[in-house]
Coordinates of C-alpha atoms and ligand atoms in Angstrom, one line a residue:
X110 CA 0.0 0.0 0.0
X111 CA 1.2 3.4 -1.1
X112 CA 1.1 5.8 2.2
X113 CA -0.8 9.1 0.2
X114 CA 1.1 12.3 0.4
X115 CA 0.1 15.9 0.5
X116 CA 2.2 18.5 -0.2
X117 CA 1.7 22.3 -0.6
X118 CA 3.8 24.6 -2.9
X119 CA 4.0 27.9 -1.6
X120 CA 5.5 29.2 -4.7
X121 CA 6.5 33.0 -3.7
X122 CA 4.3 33.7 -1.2
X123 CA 4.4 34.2 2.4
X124 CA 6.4 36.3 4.6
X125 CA 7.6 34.7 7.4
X126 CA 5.0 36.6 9.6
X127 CA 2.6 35.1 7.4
X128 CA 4.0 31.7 7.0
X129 CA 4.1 31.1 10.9
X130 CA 0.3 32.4 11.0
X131 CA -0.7 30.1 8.4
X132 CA 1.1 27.1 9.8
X133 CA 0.1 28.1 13.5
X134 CA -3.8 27.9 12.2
X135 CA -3.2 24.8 10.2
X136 CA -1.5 22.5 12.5
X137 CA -4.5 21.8 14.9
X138 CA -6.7 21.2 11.2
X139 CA -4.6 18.6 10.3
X140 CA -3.4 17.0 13.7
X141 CA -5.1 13.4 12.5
X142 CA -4.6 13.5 9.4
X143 CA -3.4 10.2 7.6
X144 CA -1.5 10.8 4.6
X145 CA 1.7 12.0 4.9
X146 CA 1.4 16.0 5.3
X147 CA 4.5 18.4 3.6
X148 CA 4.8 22.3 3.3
X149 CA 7.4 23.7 0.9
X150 CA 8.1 27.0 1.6
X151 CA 10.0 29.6 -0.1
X152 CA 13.7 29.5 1.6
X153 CA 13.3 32.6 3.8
X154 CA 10.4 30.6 5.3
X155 CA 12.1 27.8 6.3
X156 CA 13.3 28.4 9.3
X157 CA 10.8 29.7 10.9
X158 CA 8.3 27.0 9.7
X159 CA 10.4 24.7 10.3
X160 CA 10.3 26.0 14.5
X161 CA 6.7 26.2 13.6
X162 CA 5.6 22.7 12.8
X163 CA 7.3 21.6 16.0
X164 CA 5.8 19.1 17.6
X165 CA 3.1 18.3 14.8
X166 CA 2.8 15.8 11.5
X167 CA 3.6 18.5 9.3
X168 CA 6.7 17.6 7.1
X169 CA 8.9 20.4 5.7
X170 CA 10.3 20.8 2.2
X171 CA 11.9 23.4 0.0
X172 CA 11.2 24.9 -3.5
X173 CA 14.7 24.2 -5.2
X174 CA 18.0 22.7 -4.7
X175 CA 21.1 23.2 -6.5
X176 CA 23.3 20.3 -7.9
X177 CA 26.4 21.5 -6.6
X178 CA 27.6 20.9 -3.3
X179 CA 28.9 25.0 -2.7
X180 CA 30.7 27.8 -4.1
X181 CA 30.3 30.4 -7.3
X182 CA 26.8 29.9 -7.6
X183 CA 25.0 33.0 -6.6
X184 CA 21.6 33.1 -5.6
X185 CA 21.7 29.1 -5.3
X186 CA 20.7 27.1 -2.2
X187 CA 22.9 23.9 -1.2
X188 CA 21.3 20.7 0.0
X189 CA 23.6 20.9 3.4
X190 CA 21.6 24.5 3.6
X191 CA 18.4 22.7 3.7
X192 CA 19.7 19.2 5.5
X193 CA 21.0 21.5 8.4
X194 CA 17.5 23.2 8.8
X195 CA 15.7 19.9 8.7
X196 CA 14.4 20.0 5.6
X197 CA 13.1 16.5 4.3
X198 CA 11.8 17.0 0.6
X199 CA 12.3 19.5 -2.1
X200 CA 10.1 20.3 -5.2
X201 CA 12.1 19.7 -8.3
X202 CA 11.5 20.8 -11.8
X203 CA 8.6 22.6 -11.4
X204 CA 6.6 23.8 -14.8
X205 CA 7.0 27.2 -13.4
X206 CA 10.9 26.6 -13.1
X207 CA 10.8 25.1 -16.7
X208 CA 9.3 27.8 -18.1
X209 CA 10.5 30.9 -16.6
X210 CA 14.5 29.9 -15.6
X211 CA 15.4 27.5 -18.2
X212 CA 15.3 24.4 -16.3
X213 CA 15.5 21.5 -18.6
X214 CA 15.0 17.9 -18.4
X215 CA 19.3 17.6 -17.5
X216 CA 18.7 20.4 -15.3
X217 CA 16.1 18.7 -13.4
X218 CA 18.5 15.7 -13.4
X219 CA 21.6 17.5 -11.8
X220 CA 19.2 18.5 -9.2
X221 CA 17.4 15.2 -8.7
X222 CA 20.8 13.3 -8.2
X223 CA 22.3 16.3 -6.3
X224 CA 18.9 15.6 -3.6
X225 CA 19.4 11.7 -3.4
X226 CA 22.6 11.9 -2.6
X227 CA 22.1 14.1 -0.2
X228 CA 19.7 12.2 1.6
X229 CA 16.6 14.8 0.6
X230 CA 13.5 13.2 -0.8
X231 CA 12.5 15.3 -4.4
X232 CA 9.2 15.5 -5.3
X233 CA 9.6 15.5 -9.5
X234 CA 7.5 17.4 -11.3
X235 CA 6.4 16.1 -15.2
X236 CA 3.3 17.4 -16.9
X237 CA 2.3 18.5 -20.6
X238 CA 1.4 22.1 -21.7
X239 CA -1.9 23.0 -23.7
X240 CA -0.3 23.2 -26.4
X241 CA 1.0 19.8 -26.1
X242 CA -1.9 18.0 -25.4
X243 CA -4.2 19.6 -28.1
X244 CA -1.2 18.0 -30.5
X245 CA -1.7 14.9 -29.0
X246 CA 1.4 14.7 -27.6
X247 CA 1.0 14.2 -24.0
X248 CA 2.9 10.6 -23.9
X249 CA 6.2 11.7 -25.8
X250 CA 6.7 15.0 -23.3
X251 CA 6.3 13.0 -20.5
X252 CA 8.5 9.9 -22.0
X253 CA 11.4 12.4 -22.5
X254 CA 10.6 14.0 -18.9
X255 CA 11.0 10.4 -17.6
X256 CA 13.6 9.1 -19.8
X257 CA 16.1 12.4 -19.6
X258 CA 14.8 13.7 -16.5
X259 CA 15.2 10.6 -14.5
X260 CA 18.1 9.0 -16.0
X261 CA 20.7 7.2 -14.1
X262 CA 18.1 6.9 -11.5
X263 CA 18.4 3.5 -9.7
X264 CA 16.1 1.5 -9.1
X265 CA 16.9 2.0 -5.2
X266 CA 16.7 5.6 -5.5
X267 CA 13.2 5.5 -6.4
X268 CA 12.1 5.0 -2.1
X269 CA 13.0 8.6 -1.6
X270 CA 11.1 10.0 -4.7
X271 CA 8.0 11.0 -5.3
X272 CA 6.4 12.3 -9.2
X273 CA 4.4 15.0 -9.3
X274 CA 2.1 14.6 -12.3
X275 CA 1.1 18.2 -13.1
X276 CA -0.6 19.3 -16.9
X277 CA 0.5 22.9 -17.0
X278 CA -2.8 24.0 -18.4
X279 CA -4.0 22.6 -15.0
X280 CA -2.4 25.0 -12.5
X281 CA -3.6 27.8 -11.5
X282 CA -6.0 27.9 -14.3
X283 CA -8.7 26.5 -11.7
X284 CA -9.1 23.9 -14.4
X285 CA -8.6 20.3 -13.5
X286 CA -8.2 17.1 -15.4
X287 CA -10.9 15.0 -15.4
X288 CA -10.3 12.4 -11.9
X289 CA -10.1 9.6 -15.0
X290 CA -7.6 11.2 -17.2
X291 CA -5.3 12.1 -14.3
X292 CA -5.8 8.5 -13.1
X293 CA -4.9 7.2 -17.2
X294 CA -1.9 10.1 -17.7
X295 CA -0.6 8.9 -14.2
X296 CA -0.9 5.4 -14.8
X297 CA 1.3 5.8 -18.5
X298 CA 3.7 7.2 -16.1
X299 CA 3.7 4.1 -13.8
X300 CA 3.9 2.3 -17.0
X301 CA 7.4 3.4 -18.3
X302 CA 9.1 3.4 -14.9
X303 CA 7.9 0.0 -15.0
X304 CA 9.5 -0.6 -18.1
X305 CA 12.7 0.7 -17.2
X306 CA 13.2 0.4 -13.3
X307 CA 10.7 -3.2 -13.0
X308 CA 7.7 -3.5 -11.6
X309 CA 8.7 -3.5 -7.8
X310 CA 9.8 -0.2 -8.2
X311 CA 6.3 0.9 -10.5
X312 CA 3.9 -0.5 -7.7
X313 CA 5.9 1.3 -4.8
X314 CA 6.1 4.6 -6.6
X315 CA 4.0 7.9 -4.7
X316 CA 3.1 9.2 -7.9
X317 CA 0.6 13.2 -7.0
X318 CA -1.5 15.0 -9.6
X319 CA -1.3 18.5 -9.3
X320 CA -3.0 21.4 -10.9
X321 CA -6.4 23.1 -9.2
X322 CA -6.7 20.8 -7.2
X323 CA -9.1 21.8 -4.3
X324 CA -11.5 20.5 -1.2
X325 CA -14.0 20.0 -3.5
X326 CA -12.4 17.5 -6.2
X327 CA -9.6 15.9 -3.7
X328 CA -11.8 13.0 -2.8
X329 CA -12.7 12.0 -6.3
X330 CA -9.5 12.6 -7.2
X331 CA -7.6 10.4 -4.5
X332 CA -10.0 7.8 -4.9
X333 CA -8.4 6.9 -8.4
X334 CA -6.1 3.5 -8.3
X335 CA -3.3 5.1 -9.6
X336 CA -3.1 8.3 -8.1
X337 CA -1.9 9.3 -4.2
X338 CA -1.6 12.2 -3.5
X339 CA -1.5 15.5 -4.3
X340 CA 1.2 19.3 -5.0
X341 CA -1.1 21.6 -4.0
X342 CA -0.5 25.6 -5.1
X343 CA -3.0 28.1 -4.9
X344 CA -5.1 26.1 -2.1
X345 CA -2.3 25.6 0.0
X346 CA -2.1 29.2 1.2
X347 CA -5.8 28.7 3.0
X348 CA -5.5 27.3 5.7
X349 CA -9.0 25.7 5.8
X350 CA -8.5 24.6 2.1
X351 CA -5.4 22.9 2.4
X352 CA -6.9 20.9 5.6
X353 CA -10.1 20.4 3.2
X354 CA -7.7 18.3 1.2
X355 CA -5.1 16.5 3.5
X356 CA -8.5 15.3 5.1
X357 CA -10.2 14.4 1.6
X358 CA -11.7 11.7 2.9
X359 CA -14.2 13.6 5.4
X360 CA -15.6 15.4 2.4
Ligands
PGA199 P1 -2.3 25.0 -8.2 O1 -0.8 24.8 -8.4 O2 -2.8 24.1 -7.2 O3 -2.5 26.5 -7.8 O4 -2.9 24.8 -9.6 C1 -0.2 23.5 -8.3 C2 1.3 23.6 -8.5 O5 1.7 24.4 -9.3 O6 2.1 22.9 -7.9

């Protein structure tokens, strides 16, 4: 059985004023919650959630991480940065990273390999545009995403990861894919880590859907086989919304 994990994206939002208010007024919402519950905060945050969450279920995770270990790269945060502050996952390849500061698929890579090896969990983002579904070419992005983004990957290294599924034209367009697509589009995914990496590592794989994803379609959404949990954005900065989906199955 795949534990289910829910993790909000922050994005860049919050002060820390307003990060500690927000955490402060989620932790008693979620105290009995059963899937696995993760914040990823924008790095000024961190700290200060991370003295925050004390005490509670609430996991803590970071936007980035660069595939270096240290040195000339300005405006780049280290993995010892986050290990030190207690950080446990990190959000890589985002669609907003892709598309806004050139991250590529060996981008994504580099920092993937960089977080294993560091002993911090990535979540992985993959997803189509618009553009790219409407040409029918959902399957070959996210077969390149897999195959280029993931490559080297062992088959061991796949207990610390988890794949966020995310369609671009999903987030924060307060559209959302259809509970069955998601489930079908997240399932192809399954497949080809199944061809490559075997089927042990398929079955055990977390893999999320993200994109508009809310209180109101969590339950149907968590409910599909092959999808188990979700990267919430726009929903995680409510307080009461983000509970409304780590407890999905009260709706
Ligand atoms: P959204 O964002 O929930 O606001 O659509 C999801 C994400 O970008 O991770």
């Amino acid at each position: 059985m795949r534990k289910p994990i829910i993790a909000g994206n922050w994005k860049m939002n919050k002060t820390v004023k307003e990060a500690v208010e927000l955490i402060n007024e989620l932790k008693p919402l979620v105290a009995k919650s059963k899937p696995e519950v993760v914040v990823c905060v924008p790095y000024t945050d961190l700290w200060a959630v991370k003295e925050a969450i004390a005490g509670s279920k609430i996991k803590l995770g970071a936007e980035n991480v660069a595939w270096a270990d240290n040195g000339a790269f300005t405006g780049e945060i280290s993995a010892d940065m986050l290990l030190e502050i207690g950080v446990e996952y990190v959000i890589i390849g985002h669609s907003e990273r892709r598309q806004y500061f050139g991250e590529t698929d060996q981008s994504v890579n580099a920092r993937a390999k960089q977080a294993l090896k560091k002993g911090l969990k990535p979540i992985i983002c993959v997803g189509e545009t618009l553009t790219e579904r409407e040409k029918n070419k959902t399957k070959k992005v996210l077969k390149k995403q897999v195959v280029e983004g993931f490559k080297d990957f062992t088959a061991e290294d796949f207990a610390n990861i988890v794949i966020a599924y995310e369609p671009v034209w999903a987030i924060g367009t307060g559209k959302t894919a259809t509970a069955e697509d998601a489930n079908k589009t997240i399932g192809y995914i399954r497949s080809l880590v199944k061809k490559i990496w075997g089927s042990e590592v398929a079955k055990a794989l977390r893999i999320q859907y993200g994109g508009s994803m809310k209180p109101t379609n969590a339950k149907e959404l968590m409910a599909m086989r092959n999808i188990d949990g979700g990267l919430i954005g726009g929903a995680a900065l409510k307080a009461t919304d983000f509970a409304g989906i780590v407890n999905y199955k009260n709706n």
